mmCIF file of C-alpha atoms and ligand atoms in Angstrom:
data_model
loop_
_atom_site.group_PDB
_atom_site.id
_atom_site.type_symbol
_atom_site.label_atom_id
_atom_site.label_comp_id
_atom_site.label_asym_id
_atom_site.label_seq_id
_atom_site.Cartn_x
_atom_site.Cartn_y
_atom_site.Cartn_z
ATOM 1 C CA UNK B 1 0.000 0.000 0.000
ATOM 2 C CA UNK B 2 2.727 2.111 1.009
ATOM 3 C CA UNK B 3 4.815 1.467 -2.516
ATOM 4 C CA UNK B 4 1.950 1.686 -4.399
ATOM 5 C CA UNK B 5 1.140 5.597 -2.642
ATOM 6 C CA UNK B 6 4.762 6.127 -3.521
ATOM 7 C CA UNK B 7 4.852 5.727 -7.031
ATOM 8 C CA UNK B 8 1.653 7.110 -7.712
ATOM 9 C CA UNK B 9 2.563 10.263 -5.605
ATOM 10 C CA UNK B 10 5.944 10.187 -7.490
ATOM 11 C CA UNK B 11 3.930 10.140 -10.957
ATOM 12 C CA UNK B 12 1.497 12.883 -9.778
ATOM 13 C CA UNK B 13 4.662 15.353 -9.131
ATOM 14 C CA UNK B 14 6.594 14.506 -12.900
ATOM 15 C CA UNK B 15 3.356 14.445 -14.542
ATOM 16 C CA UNK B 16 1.295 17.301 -12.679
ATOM 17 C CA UNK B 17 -0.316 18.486 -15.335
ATOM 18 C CA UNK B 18 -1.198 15.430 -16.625
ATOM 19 C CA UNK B 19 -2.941 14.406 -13.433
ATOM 20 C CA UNK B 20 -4.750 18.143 -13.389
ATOM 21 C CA UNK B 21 -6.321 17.119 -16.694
ATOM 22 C CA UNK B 22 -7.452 13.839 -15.091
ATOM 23 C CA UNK B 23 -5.133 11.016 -17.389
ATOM 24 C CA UNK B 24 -3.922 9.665 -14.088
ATOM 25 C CA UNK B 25 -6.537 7.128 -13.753
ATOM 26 C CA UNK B 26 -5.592 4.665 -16.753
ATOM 27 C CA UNK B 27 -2.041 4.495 -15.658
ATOM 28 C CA UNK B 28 -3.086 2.848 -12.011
ATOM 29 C CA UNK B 29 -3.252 -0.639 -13.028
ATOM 30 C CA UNK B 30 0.416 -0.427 -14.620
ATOM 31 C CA UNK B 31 1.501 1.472 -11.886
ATOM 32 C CA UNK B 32 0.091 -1.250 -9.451
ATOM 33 C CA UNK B 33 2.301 -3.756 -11.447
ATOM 34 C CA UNK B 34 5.295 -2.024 -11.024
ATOM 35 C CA UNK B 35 5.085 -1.026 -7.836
ATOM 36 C CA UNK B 36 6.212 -4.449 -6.769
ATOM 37 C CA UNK B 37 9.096 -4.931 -8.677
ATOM 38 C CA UNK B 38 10.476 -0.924 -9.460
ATOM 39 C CA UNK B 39 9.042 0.987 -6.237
ATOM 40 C CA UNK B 40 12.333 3.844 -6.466
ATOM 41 C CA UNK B 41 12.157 3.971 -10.254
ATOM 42 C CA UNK B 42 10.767 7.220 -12.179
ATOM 43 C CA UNK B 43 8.579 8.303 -14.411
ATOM 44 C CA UNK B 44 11.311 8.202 -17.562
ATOM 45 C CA UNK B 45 10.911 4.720 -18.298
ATOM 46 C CA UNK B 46 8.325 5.169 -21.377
ATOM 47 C CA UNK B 47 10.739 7.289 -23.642
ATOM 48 C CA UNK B 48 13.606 5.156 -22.821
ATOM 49 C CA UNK B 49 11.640 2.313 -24.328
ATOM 50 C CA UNK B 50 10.787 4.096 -27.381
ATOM 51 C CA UNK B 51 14.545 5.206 -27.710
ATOM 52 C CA UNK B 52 15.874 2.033 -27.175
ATOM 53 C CA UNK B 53 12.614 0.357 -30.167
ATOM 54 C CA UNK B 54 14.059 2.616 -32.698
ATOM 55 C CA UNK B 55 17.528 1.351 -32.564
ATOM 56 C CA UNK B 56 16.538 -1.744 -31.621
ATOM 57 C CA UNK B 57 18.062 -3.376 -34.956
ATOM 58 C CA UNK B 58 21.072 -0.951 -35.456
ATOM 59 C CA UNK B 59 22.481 -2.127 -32.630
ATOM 60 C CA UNK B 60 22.847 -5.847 -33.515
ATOM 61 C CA UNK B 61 26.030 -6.728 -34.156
ATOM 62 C CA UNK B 62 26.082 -9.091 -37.923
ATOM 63 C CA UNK B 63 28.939 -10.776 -40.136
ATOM 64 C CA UNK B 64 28.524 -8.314 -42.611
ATOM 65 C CA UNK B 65 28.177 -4.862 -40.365
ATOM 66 C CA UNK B 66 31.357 -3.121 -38.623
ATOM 67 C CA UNK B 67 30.924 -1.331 -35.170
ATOM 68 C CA UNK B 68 31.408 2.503 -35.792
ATOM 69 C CA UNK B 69 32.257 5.490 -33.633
ATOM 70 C CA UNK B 70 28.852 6.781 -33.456
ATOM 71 C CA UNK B 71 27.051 7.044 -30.212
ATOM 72 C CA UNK B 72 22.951 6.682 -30.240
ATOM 73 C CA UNK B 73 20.007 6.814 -27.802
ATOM 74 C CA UNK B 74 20.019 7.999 -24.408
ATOM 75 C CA UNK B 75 22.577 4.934 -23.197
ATOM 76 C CA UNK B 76 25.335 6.090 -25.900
ATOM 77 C CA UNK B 77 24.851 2.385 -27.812
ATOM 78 C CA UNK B 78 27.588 1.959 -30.324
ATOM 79 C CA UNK B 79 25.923 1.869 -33.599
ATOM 80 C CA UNK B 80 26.798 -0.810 -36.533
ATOM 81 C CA UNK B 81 26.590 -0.137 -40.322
ATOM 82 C CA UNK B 82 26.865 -2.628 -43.101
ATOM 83 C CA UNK B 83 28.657 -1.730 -45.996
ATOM 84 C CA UNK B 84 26.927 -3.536 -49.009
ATOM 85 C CA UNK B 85 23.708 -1.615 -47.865
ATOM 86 C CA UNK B 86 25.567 1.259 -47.883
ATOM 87 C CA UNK B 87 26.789 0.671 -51.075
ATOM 88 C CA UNK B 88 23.020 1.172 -52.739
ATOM 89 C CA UNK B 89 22.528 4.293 -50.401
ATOM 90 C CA UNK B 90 25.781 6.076 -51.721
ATOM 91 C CA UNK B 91 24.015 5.939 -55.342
ATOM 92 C CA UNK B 92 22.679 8.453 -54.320
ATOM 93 C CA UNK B 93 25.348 10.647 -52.960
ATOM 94 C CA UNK B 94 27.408 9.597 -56.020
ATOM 95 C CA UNK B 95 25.263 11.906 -58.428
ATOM 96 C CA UNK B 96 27.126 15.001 -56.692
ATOM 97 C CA UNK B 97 29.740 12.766 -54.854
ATOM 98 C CA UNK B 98 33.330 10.852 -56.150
ATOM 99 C CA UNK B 99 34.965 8.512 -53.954
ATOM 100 C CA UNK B 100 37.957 8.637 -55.800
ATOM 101 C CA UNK B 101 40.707 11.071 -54.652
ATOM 102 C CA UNK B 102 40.761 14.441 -57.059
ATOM 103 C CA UNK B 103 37.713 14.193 -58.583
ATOM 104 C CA UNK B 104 35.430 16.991 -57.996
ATOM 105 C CA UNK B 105 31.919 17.101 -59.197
ATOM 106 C CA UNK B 106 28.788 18.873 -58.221
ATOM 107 C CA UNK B 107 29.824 18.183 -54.800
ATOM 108 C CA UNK B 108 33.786 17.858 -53.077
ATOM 109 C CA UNK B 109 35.950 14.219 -53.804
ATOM 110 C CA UNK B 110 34.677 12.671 -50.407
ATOM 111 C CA UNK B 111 38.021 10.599 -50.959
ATOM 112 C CA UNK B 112 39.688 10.452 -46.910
ATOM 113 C CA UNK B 113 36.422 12.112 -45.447
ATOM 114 C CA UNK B 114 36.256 10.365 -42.247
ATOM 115 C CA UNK B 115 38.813 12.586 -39.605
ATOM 116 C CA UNK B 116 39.323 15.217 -42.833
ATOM 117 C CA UNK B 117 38.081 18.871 -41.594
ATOM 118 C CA UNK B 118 35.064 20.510 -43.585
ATOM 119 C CA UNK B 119 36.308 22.683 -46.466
ATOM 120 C CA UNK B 120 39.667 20.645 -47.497
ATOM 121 C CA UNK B 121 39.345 19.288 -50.784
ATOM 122 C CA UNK B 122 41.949 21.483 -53.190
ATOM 123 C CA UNK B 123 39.680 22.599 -56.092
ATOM 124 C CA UNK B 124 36.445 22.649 -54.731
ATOM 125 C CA UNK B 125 34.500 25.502 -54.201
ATOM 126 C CA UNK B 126 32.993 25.365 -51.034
ATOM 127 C CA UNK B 127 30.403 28.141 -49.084
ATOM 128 C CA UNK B 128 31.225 30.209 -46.618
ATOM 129 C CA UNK B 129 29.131 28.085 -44.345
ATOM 130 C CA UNK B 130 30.540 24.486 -44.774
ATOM 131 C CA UNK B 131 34.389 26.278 -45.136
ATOM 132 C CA UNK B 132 33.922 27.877 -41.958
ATOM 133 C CA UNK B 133 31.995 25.452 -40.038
ATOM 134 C CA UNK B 134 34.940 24.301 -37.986
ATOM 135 C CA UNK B 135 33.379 20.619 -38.646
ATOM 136 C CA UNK B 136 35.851 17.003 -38.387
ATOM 137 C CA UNK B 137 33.922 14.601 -40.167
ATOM 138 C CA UNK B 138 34.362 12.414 -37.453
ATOM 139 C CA UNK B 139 31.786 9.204 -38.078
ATOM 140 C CA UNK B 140 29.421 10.709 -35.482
ATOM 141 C CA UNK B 141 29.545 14.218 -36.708
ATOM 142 C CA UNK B 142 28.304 12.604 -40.252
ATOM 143 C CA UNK B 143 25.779 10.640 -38.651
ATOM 144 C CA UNK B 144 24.682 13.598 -37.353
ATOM 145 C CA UNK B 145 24.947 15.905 -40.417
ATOM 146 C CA UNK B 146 24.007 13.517 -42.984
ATOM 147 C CA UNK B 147 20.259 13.850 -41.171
ATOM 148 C CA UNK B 148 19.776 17.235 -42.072
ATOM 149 C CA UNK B 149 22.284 18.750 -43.603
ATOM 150 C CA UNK B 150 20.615 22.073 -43.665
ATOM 151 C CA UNK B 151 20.230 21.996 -40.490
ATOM 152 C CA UNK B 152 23.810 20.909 -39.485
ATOM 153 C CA UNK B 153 25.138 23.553 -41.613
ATOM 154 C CA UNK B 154 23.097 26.453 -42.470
ATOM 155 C CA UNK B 155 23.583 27.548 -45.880
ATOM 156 C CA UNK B 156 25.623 24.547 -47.324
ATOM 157 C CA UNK B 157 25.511 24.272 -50.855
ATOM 158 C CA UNK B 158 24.614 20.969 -50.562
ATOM 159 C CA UNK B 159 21.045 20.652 -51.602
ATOM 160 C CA UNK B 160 20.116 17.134 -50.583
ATOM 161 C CA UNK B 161 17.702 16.383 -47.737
ATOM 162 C CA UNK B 162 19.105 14.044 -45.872
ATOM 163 C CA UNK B 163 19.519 10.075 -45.213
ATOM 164 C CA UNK B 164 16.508 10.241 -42.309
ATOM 165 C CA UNK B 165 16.366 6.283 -41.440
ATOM 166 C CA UNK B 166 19.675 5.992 -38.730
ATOM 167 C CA UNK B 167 20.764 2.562 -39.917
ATOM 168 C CA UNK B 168 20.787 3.820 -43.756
ATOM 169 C CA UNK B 169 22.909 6.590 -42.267
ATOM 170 C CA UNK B 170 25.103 3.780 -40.349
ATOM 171 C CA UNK B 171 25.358 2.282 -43.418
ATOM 172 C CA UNK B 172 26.094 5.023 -45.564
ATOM 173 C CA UNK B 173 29.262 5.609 -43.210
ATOM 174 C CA UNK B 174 30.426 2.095 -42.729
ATOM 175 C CA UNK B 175 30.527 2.377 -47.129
ATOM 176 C CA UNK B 176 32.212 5.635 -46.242
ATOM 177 C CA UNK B 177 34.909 3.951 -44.177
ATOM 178 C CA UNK B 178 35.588 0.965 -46.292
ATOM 179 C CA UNK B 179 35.363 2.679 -49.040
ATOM 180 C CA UNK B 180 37.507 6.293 -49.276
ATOM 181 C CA UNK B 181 40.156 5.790 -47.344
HETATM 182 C C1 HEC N 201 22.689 17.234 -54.932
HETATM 183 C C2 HEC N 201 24.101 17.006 -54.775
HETATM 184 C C3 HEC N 201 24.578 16.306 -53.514
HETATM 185 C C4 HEC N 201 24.163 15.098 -52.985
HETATM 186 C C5 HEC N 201 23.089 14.155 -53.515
HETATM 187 C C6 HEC N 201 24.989 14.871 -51.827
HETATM 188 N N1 HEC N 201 25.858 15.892 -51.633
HETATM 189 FE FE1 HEC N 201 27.275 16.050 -50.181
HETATM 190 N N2 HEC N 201 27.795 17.886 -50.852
HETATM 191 C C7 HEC N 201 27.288 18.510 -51.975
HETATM 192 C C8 HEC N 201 27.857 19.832 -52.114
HETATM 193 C C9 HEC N 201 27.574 20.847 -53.221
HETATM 194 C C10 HEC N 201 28.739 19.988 -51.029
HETATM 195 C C11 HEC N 201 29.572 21.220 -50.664
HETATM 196 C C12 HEC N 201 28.834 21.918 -49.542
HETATM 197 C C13 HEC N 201 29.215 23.358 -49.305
HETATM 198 O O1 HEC N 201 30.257 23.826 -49.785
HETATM 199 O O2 HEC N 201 28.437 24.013 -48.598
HETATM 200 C C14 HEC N 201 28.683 18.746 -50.253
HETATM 201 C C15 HEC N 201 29.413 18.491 -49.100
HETATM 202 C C16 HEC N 201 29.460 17.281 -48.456
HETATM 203 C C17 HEC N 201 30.316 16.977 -47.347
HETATM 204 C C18 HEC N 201 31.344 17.927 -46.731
HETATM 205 C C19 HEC N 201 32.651 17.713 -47.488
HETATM 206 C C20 HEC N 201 33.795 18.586 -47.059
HETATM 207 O O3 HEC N 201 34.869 18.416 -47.650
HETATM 208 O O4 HEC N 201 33.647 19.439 -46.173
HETATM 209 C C21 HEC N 201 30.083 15.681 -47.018
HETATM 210 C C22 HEC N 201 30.777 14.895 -45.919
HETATM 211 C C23 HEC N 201 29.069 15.188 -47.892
HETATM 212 N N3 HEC N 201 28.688 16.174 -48.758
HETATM 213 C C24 HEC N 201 28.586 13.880 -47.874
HETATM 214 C C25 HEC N 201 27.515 13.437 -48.656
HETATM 215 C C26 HEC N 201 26.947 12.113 -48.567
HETATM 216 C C27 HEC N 201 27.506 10.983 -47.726
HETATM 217 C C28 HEC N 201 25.886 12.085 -49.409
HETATM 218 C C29 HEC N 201 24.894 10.958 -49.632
HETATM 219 C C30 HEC N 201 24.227 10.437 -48.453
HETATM 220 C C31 HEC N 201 25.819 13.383 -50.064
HETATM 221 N N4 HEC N 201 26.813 14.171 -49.569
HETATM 222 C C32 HEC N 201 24.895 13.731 -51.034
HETATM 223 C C33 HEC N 201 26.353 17.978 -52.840
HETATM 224 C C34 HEC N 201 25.645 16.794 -52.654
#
């Protein structure tokens, strides 16, 4: 009984206004539940879950996929790519995009990209905003610019919205790594 005040009193404090507009009363029976085994846990428990579903696959190790140096979710999980997907996801970077050192087309020779700073590639005519971004393309930092890159870098030339699914993106940079070094 005791417990059971506990948790509910702890949910009524995180989730006040919740309670004020009366949703309390369908959480009782889980909170009954969990009283028994999790009496000192929190509320957070629900978007941990939902973190955790949506990376649920990407963080299965496989033969084919290689661990990268990305960190994801609210537990920093290590986050594996596989290659040979990535392959058919950098079709599309490859309209504006050569692996191959020197070659420059719509966008910079991604040749050595992974630990290269933004702005590098001799030739290439870069904006103001990806020159000046102060960017490594570390494999996290193009996890987490390949997104959105708009949004990464405001005013980048590079007019492409983004790889949105994470383990395309994982993949896309495990191609990366295997690929342009
Ligand atoms: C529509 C053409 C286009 C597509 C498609 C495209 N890019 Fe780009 N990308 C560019 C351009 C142009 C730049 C130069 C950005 C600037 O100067 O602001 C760029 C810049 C970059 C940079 C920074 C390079 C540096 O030297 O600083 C990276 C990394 C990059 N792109 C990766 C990718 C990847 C990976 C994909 C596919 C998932 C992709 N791009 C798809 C045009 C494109």
């Amino acid at each position: 009984m005791l417990n059971i005040k506990a948790v509910v009193g702890a949910g009524a404090v995180v989730l006040a206004l919740a309670v004020l507009a009366g949703c309390s009363k369908p959480s009782e029976p889980a909170a009954d539940q969990s009283a028994s085994s999790a009496p000192a846990a929190p509320a957070p428990e629900a978007p941990a879950t939902a973190d955790a579903a949506s990376y649920g696959t990407a963080t299965q190790p496989g033969a084919t996929k290689i661990k990268l140096d990305i960190k994801v979710g609210p537990n920093g999980d290590a986050i594996y790519g596989d290659p040979s997907n990535g392959k058919a996801a950098f079709n599309q970077c490859a309209t504006c995009h050569a692996k191959e050192a020197g070659v420059n087309n719509v966008g910079p020779s991604l040749h050595g990209v992974i630990g290269r700073r933004a702005g590098e590639v001799a030739g290439f005519k870069y904006s103001a905003a990806n020159k000046g971004s102060g960017i490594v393309w570390t494999e996290q930092e193009l996890y987490t610019y390949l997104e959105n890159p708009q949004k990464t870098v405001p005013g980048t030339y590079m007019t492409y919205t983004g790889v949105k699914d994470p383990q395309k993106r994982a993949d896309v940079i495990a191609f990366l790594q295997e690929n342009t070094k």
